[in-house]
Short mmCIF file of C-alpha atoms in Angstrom, two decimals:
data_model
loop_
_atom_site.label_atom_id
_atom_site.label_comp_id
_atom_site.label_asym_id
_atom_site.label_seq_id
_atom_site.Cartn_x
_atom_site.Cartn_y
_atom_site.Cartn_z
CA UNK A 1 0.00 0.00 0.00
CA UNK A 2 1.12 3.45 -1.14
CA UNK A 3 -0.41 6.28 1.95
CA UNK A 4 0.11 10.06 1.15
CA UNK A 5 -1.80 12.62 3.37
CA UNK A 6 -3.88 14.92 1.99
CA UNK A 7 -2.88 18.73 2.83
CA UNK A 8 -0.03 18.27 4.47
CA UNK A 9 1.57 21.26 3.25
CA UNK A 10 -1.18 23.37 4.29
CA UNK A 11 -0.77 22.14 8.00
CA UNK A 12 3.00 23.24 7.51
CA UNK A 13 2.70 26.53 6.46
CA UNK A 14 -0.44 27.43 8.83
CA UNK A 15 0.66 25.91 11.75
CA UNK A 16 4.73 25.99 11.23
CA UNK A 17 6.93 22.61 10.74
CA UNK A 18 7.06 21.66 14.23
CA UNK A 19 3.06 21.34 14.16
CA UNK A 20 4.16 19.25 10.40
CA UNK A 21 6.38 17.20 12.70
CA UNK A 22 4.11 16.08 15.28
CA UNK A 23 1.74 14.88 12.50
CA UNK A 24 3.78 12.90 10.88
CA UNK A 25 5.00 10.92 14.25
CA UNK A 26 1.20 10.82 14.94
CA UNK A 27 0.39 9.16 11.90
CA UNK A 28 2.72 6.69 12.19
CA UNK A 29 1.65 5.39 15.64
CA UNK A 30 -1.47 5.36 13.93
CA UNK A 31 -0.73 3.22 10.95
CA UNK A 32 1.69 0.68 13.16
CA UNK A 33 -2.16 0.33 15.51
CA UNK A 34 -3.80 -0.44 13.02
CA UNK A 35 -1.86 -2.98 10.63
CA UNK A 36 -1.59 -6.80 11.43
CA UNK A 37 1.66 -7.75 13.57
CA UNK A 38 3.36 -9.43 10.49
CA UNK A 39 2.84 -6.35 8.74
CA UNK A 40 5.65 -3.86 7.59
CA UNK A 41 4.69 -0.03 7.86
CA UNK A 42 7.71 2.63 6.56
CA UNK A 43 7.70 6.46 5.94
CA UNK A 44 9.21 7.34 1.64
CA UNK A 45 9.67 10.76 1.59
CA UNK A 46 7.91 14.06 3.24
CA UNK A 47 4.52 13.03 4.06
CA UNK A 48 4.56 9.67 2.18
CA UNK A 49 3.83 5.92 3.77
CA UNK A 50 3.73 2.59 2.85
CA UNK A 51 2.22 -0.83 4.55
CA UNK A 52 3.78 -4.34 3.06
CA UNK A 53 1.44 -6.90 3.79
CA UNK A 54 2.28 -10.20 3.91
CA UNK A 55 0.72 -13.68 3.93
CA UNK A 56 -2.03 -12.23 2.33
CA UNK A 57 -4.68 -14.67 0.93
CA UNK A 58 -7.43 -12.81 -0.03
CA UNK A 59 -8.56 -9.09 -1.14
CA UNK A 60 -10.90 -8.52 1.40
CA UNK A 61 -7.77 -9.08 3.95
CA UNK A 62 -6.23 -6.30 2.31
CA UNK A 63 -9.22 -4.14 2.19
CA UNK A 64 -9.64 -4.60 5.70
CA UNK A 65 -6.17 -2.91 6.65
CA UNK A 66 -6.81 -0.01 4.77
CA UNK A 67 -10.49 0.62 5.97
CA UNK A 68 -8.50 0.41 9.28
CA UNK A 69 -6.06 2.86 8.19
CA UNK A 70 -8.14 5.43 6.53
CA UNK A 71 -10.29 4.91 9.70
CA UNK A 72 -7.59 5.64 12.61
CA UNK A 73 -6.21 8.40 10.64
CA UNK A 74 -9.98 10.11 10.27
CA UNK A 75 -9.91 10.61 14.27
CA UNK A 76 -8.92 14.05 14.56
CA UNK A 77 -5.79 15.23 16.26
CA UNK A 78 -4.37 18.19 17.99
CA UNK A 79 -1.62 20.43 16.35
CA UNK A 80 -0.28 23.60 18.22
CA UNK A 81 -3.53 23.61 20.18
CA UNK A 82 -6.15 22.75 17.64
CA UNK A 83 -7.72 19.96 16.71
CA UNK A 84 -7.01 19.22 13.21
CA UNK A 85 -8.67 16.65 11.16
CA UNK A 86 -6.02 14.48 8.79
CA UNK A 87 -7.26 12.10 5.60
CA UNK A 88 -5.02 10.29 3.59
CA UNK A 89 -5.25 9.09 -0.59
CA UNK A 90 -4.26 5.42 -0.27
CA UNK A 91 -3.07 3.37 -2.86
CA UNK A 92 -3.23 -0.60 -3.40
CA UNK A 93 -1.28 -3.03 -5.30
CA UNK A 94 -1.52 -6.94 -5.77
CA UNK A 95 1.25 -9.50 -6.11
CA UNK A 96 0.14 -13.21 -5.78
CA UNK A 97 -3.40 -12.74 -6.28
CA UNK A 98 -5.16 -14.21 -8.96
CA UNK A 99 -8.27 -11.84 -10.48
CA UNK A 100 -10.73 -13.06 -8.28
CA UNK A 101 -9.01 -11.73 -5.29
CA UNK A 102 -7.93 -15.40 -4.17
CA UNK A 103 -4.49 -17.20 -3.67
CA UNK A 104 -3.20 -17.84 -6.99
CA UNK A 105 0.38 -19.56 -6.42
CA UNK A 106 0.74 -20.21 -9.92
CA UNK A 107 1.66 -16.48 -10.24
CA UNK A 108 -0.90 -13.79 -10.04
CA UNK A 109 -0.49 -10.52 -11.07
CA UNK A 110 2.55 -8.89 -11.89
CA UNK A 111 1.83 -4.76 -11.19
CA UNK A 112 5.50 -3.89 -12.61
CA UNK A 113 5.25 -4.73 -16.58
CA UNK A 114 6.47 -1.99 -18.59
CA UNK A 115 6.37 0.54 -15.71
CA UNK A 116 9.26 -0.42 -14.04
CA UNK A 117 11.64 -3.18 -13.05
CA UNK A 118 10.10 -6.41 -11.43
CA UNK A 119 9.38 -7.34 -7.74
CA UNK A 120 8.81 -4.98 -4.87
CA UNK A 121 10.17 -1.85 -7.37
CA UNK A 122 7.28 -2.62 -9.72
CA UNK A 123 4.78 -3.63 -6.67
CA UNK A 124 5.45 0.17 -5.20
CA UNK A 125 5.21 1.56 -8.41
CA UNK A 126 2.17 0.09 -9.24
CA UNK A 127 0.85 1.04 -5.80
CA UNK A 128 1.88 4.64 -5.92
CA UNK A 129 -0.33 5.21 -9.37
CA UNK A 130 -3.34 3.92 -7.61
CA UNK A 131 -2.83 6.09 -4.78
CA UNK A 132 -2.61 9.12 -7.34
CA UNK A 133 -6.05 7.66 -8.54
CA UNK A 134 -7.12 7.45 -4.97
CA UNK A 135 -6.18 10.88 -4.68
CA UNK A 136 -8.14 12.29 -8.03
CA UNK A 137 -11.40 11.26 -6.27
CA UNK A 138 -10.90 13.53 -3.49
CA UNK A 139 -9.54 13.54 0.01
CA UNK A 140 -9.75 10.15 1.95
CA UNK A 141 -10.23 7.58 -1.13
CA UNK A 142 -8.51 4.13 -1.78
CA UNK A 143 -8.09 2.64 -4.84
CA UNK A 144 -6.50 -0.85 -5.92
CA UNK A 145 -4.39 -1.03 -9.11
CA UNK A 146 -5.41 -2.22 -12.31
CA UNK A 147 -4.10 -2.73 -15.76
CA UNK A 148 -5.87 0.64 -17.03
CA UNK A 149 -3.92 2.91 -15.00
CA UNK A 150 -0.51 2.34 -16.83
CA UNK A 151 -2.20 3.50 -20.58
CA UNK A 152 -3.80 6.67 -18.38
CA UNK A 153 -0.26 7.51 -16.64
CA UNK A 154 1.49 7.84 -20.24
CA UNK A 155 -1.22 9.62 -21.30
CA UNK A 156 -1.08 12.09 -18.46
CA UNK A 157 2.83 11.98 -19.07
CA UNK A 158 2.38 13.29 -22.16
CA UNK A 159 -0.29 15.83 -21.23
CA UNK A 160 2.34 17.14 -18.94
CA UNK A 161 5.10 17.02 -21.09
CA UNK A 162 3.00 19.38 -23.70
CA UNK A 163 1.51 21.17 -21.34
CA UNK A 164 4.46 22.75 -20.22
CA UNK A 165 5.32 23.73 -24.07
CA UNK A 166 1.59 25.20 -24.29
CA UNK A 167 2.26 28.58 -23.44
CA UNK A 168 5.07 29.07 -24.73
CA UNK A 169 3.47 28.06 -28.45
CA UNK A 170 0.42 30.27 -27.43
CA UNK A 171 -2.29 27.13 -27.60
CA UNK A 172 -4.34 27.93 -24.72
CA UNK A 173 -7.07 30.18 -25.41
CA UNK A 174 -9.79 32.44 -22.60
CA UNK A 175 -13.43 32.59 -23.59
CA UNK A 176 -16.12 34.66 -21.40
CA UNK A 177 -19.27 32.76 -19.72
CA UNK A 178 -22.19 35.60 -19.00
CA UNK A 179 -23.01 36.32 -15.90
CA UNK A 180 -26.81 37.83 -15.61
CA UNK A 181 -29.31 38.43 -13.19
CA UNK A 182 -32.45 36.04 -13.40
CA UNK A 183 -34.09 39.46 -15.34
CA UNK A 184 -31.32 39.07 -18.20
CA UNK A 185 -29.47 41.92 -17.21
CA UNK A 186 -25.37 40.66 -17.97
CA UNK A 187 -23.41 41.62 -15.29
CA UNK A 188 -20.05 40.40 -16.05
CA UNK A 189 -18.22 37.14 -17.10
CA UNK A 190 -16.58 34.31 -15.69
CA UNK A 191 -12.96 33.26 -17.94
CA UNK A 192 -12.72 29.76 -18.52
CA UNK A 193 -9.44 28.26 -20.72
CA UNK A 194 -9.33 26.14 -23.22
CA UNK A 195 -6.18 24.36 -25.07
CA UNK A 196 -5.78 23.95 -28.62
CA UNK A 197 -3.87 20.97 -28.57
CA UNK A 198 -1.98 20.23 -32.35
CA UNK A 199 -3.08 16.68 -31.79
CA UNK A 200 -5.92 16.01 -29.33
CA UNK A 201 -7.92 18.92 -30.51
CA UNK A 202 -9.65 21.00 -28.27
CA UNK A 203 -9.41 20.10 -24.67
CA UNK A 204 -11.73 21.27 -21.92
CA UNK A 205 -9.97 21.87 -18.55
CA UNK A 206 -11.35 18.77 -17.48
CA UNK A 207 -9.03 16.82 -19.12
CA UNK A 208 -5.41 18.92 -18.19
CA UNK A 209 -6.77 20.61 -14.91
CA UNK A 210 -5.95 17.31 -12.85
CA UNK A 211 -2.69 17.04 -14.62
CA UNK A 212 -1.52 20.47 -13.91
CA UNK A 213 -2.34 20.07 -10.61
CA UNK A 214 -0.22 16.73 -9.48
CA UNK A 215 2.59 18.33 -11.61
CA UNK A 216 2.44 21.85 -9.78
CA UNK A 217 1.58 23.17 -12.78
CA UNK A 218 -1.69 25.32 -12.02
CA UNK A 219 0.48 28.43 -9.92
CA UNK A 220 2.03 29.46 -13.64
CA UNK A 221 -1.46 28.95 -15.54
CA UNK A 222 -3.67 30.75 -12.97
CA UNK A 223 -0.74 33.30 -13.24
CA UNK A 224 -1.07 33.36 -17.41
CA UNK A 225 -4.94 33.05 -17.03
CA UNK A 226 -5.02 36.45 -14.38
CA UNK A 227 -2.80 38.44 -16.80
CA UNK A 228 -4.60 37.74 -19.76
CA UNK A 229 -7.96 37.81 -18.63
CA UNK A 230 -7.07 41.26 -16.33
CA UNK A 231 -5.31 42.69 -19.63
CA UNK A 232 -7.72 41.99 -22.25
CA UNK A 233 -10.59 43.46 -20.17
CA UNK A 234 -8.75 46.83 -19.85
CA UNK A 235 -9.52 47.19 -23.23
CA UNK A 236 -13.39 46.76 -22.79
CA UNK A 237 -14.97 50.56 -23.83
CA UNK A 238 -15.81 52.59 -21.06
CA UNK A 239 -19.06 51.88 -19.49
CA UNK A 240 -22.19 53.97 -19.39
CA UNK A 241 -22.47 56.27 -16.94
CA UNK A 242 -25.46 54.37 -14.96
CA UNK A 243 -24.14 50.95 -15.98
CA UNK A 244 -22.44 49.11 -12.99
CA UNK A 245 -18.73 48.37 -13.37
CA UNK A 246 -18.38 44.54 -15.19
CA UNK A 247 -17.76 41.54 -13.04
CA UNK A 248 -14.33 39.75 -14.57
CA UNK A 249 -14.64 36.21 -12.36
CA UNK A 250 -11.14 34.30 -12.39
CA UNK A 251 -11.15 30.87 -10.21
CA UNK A 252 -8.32 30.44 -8.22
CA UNK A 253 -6.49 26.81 -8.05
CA UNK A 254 -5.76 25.54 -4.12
CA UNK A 255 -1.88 25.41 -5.44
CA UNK A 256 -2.50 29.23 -6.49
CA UNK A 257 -4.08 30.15 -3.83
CA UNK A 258 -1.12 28.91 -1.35
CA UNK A 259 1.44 30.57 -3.63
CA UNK A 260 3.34 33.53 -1.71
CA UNK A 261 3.76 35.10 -4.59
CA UNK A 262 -0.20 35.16 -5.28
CA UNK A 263 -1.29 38.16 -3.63
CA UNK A 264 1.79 40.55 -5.22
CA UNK A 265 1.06 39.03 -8.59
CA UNK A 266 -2.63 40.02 -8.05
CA UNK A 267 -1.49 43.61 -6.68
CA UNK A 268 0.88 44.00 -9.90
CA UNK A 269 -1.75 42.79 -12.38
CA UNK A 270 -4.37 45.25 -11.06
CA UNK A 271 -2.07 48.37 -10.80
CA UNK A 272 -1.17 47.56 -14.97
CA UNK A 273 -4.82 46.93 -16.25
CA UNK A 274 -7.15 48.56 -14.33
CA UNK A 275 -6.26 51.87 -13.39
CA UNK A 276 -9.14 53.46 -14.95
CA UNK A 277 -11.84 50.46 -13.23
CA UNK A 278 -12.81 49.19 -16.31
CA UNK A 279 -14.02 46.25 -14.57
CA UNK A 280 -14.37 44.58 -10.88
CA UNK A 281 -12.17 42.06 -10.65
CA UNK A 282 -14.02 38.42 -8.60
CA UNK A 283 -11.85 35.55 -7.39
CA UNK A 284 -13.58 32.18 -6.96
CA UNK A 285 -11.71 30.13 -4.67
CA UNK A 286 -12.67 26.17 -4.53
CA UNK A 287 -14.64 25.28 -1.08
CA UNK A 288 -12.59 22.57 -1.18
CA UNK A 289 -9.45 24.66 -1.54
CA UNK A 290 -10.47 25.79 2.01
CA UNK A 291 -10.06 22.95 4.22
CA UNK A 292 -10.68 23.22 7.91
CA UNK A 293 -7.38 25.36 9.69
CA UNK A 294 -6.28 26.70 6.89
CA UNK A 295 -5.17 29.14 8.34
CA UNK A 296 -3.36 30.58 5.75
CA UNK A 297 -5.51 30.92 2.97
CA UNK A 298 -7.83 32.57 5.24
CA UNK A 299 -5.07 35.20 5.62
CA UNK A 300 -4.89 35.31 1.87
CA UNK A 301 -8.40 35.93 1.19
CA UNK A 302 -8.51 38.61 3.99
CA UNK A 303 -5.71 40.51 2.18
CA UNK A 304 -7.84 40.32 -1.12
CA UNK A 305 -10.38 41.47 0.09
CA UNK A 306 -8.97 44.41 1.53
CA UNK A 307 -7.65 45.12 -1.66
CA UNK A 308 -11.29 45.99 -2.98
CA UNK A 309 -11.69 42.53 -4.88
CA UNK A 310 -14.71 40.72 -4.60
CA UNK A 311 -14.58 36.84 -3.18
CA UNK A 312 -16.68 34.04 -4.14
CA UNK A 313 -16.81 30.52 -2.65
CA UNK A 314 -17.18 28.08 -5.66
CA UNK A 315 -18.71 24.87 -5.85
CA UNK A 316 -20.70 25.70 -2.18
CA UNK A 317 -22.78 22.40 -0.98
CA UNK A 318 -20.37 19.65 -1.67
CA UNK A 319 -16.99 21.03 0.36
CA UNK A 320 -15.78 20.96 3.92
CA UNK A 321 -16.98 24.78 4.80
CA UNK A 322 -19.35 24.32 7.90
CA UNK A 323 -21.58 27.00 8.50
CA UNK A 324 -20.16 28.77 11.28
CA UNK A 325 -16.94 29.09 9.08
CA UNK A 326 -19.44 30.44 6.47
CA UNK A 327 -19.81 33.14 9.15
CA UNK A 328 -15.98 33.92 9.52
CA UNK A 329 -14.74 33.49 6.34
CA UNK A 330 -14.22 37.27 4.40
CA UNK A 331 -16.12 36.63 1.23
CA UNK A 332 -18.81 38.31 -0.47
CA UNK A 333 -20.94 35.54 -1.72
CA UNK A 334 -21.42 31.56 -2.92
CA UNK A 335 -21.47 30.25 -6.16
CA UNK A 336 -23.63 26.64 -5.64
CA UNK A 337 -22.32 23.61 -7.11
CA UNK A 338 -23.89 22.78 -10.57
CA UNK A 339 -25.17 19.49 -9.26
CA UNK A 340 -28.07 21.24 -7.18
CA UNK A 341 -28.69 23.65 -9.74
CA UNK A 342 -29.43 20.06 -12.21
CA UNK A 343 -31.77 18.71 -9.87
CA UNK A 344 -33.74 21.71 -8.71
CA UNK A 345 -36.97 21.51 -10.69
CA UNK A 346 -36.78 17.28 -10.90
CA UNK A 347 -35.19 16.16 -7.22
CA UNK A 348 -37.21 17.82 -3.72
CA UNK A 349 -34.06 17.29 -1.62
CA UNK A 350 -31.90 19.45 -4.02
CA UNK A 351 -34.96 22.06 -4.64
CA UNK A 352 -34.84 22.23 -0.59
CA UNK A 353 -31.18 22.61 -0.33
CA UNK A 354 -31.12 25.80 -3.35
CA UNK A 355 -34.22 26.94 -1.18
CA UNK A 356 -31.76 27.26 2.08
CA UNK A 357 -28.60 28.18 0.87
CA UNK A 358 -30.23 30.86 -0.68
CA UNK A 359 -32.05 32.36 2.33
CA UNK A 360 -28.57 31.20 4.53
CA UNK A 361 -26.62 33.89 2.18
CA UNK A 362 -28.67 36.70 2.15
CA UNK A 363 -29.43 36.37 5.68
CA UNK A 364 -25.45 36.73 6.06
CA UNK A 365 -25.40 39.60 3.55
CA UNK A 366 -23.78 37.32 0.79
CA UNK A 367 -24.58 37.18 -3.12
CA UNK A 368 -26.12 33.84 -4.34
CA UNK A 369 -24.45 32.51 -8.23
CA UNK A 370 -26.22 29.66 -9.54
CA UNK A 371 -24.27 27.82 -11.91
CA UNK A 372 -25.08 25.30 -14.55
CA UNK A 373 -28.83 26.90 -15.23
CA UNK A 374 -29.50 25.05 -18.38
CA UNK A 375 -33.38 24.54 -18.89
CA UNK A 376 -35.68 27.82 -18.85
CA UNK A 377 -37.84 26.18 -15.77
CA UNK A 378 -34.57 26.30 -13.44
CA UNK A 379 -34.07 29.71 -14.56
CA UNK A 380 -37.80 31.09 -13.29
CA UNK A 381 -37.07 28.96 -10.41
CA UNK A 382 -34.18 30.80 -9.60
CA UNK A 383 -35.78 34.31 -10.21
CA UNK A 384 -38.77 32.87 -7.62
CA UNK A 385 -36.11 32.27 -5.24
CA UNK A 386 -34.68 35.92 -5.56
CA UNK A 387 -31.20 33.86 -6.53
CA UNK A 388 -28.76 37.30 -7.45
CA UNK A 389 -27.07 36.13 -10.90
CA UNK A 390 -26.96 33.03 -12.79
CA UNK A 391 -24.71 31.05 -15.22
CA UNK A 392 -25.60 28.61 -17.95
CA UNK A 393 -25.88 27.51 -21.50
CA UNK A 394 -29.45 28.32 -21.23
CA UNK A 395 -29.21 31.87 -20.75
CA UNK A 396 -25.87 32.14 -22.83
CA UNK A 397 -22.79 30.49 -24.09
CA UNK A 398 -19.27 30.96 -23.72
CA UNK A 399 -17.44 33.47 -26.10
CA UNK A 400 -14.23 34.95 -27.33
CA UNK A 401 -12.88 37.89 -25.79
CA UNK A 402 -13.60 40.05 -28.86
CA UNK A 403 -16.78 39.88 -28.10
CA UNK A 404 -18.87 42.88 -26.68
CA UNK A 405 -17.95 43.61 -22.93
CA UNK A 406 -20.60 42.67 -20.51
CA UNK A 407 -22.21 45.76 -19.93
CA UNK A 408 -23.65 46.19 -23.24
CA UNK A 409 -26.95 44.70 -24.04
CA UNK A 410 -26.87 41.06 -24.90
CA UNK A 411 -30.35 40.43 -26.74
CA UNK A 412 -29.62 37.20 -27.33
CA UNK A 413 -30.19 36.47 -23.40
CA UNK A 414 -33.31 38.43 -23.09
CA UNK A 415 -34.79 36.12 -26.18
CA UNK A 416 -33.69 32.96 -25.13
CA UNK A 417 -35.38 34.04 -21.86
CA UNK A 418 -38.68 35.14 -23.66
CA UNK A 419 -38.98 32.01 -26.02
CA UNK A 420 -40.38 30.18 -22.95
CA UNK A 421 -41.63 32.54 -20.33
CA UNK A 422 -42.72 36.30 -21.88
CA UNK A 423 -43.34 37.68 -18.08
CA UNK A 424 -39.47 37.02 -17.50
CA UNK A 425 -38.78 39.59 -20.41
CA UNK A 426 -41.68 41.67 -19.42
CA UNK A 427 -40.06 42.23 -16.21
CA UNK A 428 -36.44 42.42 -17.79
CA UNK A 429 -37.79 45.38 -19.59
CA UNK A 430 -39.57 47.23 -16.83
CA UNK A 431 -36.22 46.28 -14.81
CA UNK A 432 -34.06 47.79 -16.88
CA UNK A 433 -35.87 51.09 -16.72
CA UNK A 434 -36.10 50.84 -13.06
CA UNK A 435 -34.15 54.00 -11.57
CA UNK A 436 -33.23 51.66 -8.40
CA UNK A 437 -31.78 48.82 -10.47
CA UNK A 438 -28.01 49.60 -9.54
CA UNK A 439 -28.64 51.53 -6.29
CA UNK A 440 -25.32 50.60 -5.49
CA UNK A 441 -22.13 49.47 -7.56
CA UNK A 442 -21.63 45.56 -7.16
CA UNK A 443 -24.81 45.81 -5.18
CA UNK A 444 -26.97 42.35 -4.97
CA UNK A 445 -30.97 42.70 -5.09
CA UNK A 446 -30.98 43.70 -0.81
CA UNK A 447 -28.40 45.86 -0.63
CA UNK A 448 -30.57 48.83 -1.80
CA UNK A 449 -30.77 47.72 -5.19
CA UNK A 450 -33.92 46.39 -6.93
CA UNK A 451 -33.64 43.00 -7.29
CA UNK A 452 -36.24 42.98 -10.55
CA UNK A 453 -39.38 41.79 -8.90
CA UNK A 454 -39.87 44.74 -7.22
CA UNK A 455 -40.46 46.74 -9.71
CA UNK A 456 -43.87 48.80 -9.74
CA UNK A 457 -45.42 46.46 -12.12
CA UNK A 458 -44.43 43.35 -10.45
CA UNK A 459 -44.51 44.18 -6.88
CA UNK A 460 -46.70 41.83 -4.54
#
């Protein structure tokens, strides 16, 4: 078994190396409890483990050490004071088993093949690429080796290999995602990348996100991504006079996020491009980017947002973010996960959750963006609900940066809007004559603004 701990370096550099220390000696008295007697348990490197198991006759033996493992190590601990939850990615590998699981003296499985030399170099190999699958399905997951994950290592090798070369050849491309209110009024963009790969064709970030990621990779491309984005917006024409500045929403990799160097880069990219405020820059940061006592990118978001730029949690409703930390955190709003959003008008429980989060934010003074709004019923759900803005290929698609900035009308989202529900355009057009629609710049519907619905004509 191949163990690496998930966050590690964030316990370092929030709670200082001595804290880093303790957890590691911690962890080990864990795994040593909770392996068999026969079994061998040694620290790699940094914050790296691995179990040899012996005498093992069946795959539900093995199972059962790491169940005990992930288990132990689940039970929080306390570092410089704190209690501090720990999970760990945890990789399996096979020699002597036949496919079933069973005893197979005859041979079994041989996890080194191609990757490596044979024996217990190949059988660690093999183990460490499961735990990197283990560790691609999130914090805390196991996963046992298997023939498929040598053809998906070379071709994340290679991803990495010309992903390094992609900037430099000027493949990777930003297009724009409208953001609107649920009345159709566009109030800025979110950037999203894309890579024009010579071979593979167009890749979505899907597919290289993961990659740059494992590789440390995603500090120079967020960096790339904030320049470009920051520096093709200062070119947007000046806004109307009683047009609210343009949201420009970047999201913000963990990696990134955890970079010294973030918040100066930020600073520098800011004092270059926007000098005259031709837009309002938004950071999206990951919930899961925020796990409990980080310490440090709390710090880093404070700083931000004393800077005057606007903070979103993304992907809210499936991360660690309890509610009182909700409270604490210094961010102006929550972007919900796209999953709710796709079962709001079809799935009660998900309907219920929109339904709170909602009401949670705005009773904590926080903006509400629902992403993934793809059918025109979620979208006059959401404008029941008083949601703030939305996202989605129903309402618009993503576009080029030469196309017109987002404060200039966008008919194309006010008829996609009216093709299925003509009081939603009604109301767009009595909203956008309304003389309390941007009360306040970067105002939600609360904050003084109208919201839409509560305009004369469609006030209850």
């Amino acid at each position: 078994m191949f163990l690496d701990l998930d966050g590690f370096k964030i316990i370092n550099d929030s709670l200082g190396h001595q804290a880093g220390d303790q957890l590691l000696r911690e962890v080990a008295d864990r795994l040593r409890a909770a392996v068999r007697p026969s079994d061998t348990v040694a620290r790699l490197s940094g914050d790296e483990f691995a179990v040899l198991c012996g005498n093992v006759r069946t795959l539900a033996a093995v199972q059962g050490v790491a169940d005990r493992i992930v288990a132990r190590l689940a039970v929080p601990v306390v570092l410089a004071g704190r209690p501090a939850t720990v999970t760990a990615s945890l990789g399996i590998a096979l020699s002597g088993l036949g496919p079933s699981g069973d005893s197979d003296p005859a041979g079994g499985l041989d996890p080194a093949g191609s990757l490596g030399p044979t024996g217990a170099d190949g059988l660690l190999r093999a183990a460490d690429l499961a735990m990197y699958a283990a560790k691609r399905q999130g914090r805390g997951h196991i996963a046992r080796f298997d023939e498929n994950m040598r053809s998906d290592v070379r071709t994340r090798l290679g991803i990495e290999g010309d992903l390094r070369e992609a900037l430099a050849r000027e493949e990777l491309r930003l297009c724009y995602e409208p953001l609107t209110t649920t009345t159709g009024d566009v109030a800025g963009a979110e950037v999203l990348i894309r890579w024009h790969h010579p071979d593979r064709g167009l890749l979505t970030p899907e597919v290289f996100l993961p990659v740059a990621d494992e590789t440390g990779l995603t500090a120079p491309l967020g960096r790339w991504v904030l320049e470009t984005a920051c520096r093709e917006a200062s070119r947007w024409p000046p806004r109307p006079p009683d047009a609210p500045t343009p949201r420009l929403a970047i999201g913000v990799y963990d990696r990134q996020l955890h970079d010294e160097r973030f918040v100066a880069d930020v600073r520098a990219v800011l004092d270059a491009t926007n000098t005259e405020h031709r837009y309002q820059l938004c950071l999206e940061i990951a919930e899961s980017a925020l796990p409990r006592d980080d310490t440090a990118g709390e710090a880093t978001l404070r700083t931000l947002h004393e800077l005057g730029i606007t903070v979103y949690l993304d992907d809210f409703g499936f991360g660690p973010v309890s509610l009182n930390r909700l409270c604490e955190l210094p961010i102006d709003g929550v972007k919900t996960d796209r999953r709710l959003v796709a079962g709001l008008t079809s799935n009660p429980a998900d309907h219920a959750l929109i339904v709170a989060v909602i009401q949670l934010a705005h009773a904590l003074d926080l903006t509400v963006i629902a992403e993934g709004v793809d059918t025109p019923d979620q979208a006059s759900e959401l404008d029941r609900l008083h949601c703030d803005f939305v996202q989605g290929s129903y309402l618009a698609h993503p576009a080029s940066h030469d196309a017109r900035p987002p404060h200039q009308p966008r008919h194309a989202v006010t008829g996609q809007l009216s093709a299925s529900d003509p009081e939603l355009k009604a109301r767009s057009r009595q909203h956008s004559r309304c003389p309390r629609r941007w009360a306040t710049p970067l105002s939600r519907p609360g904050k003084g603004a109208c919201s839409g619905r509560d305009c004369t004509p469609f006030a209850t």
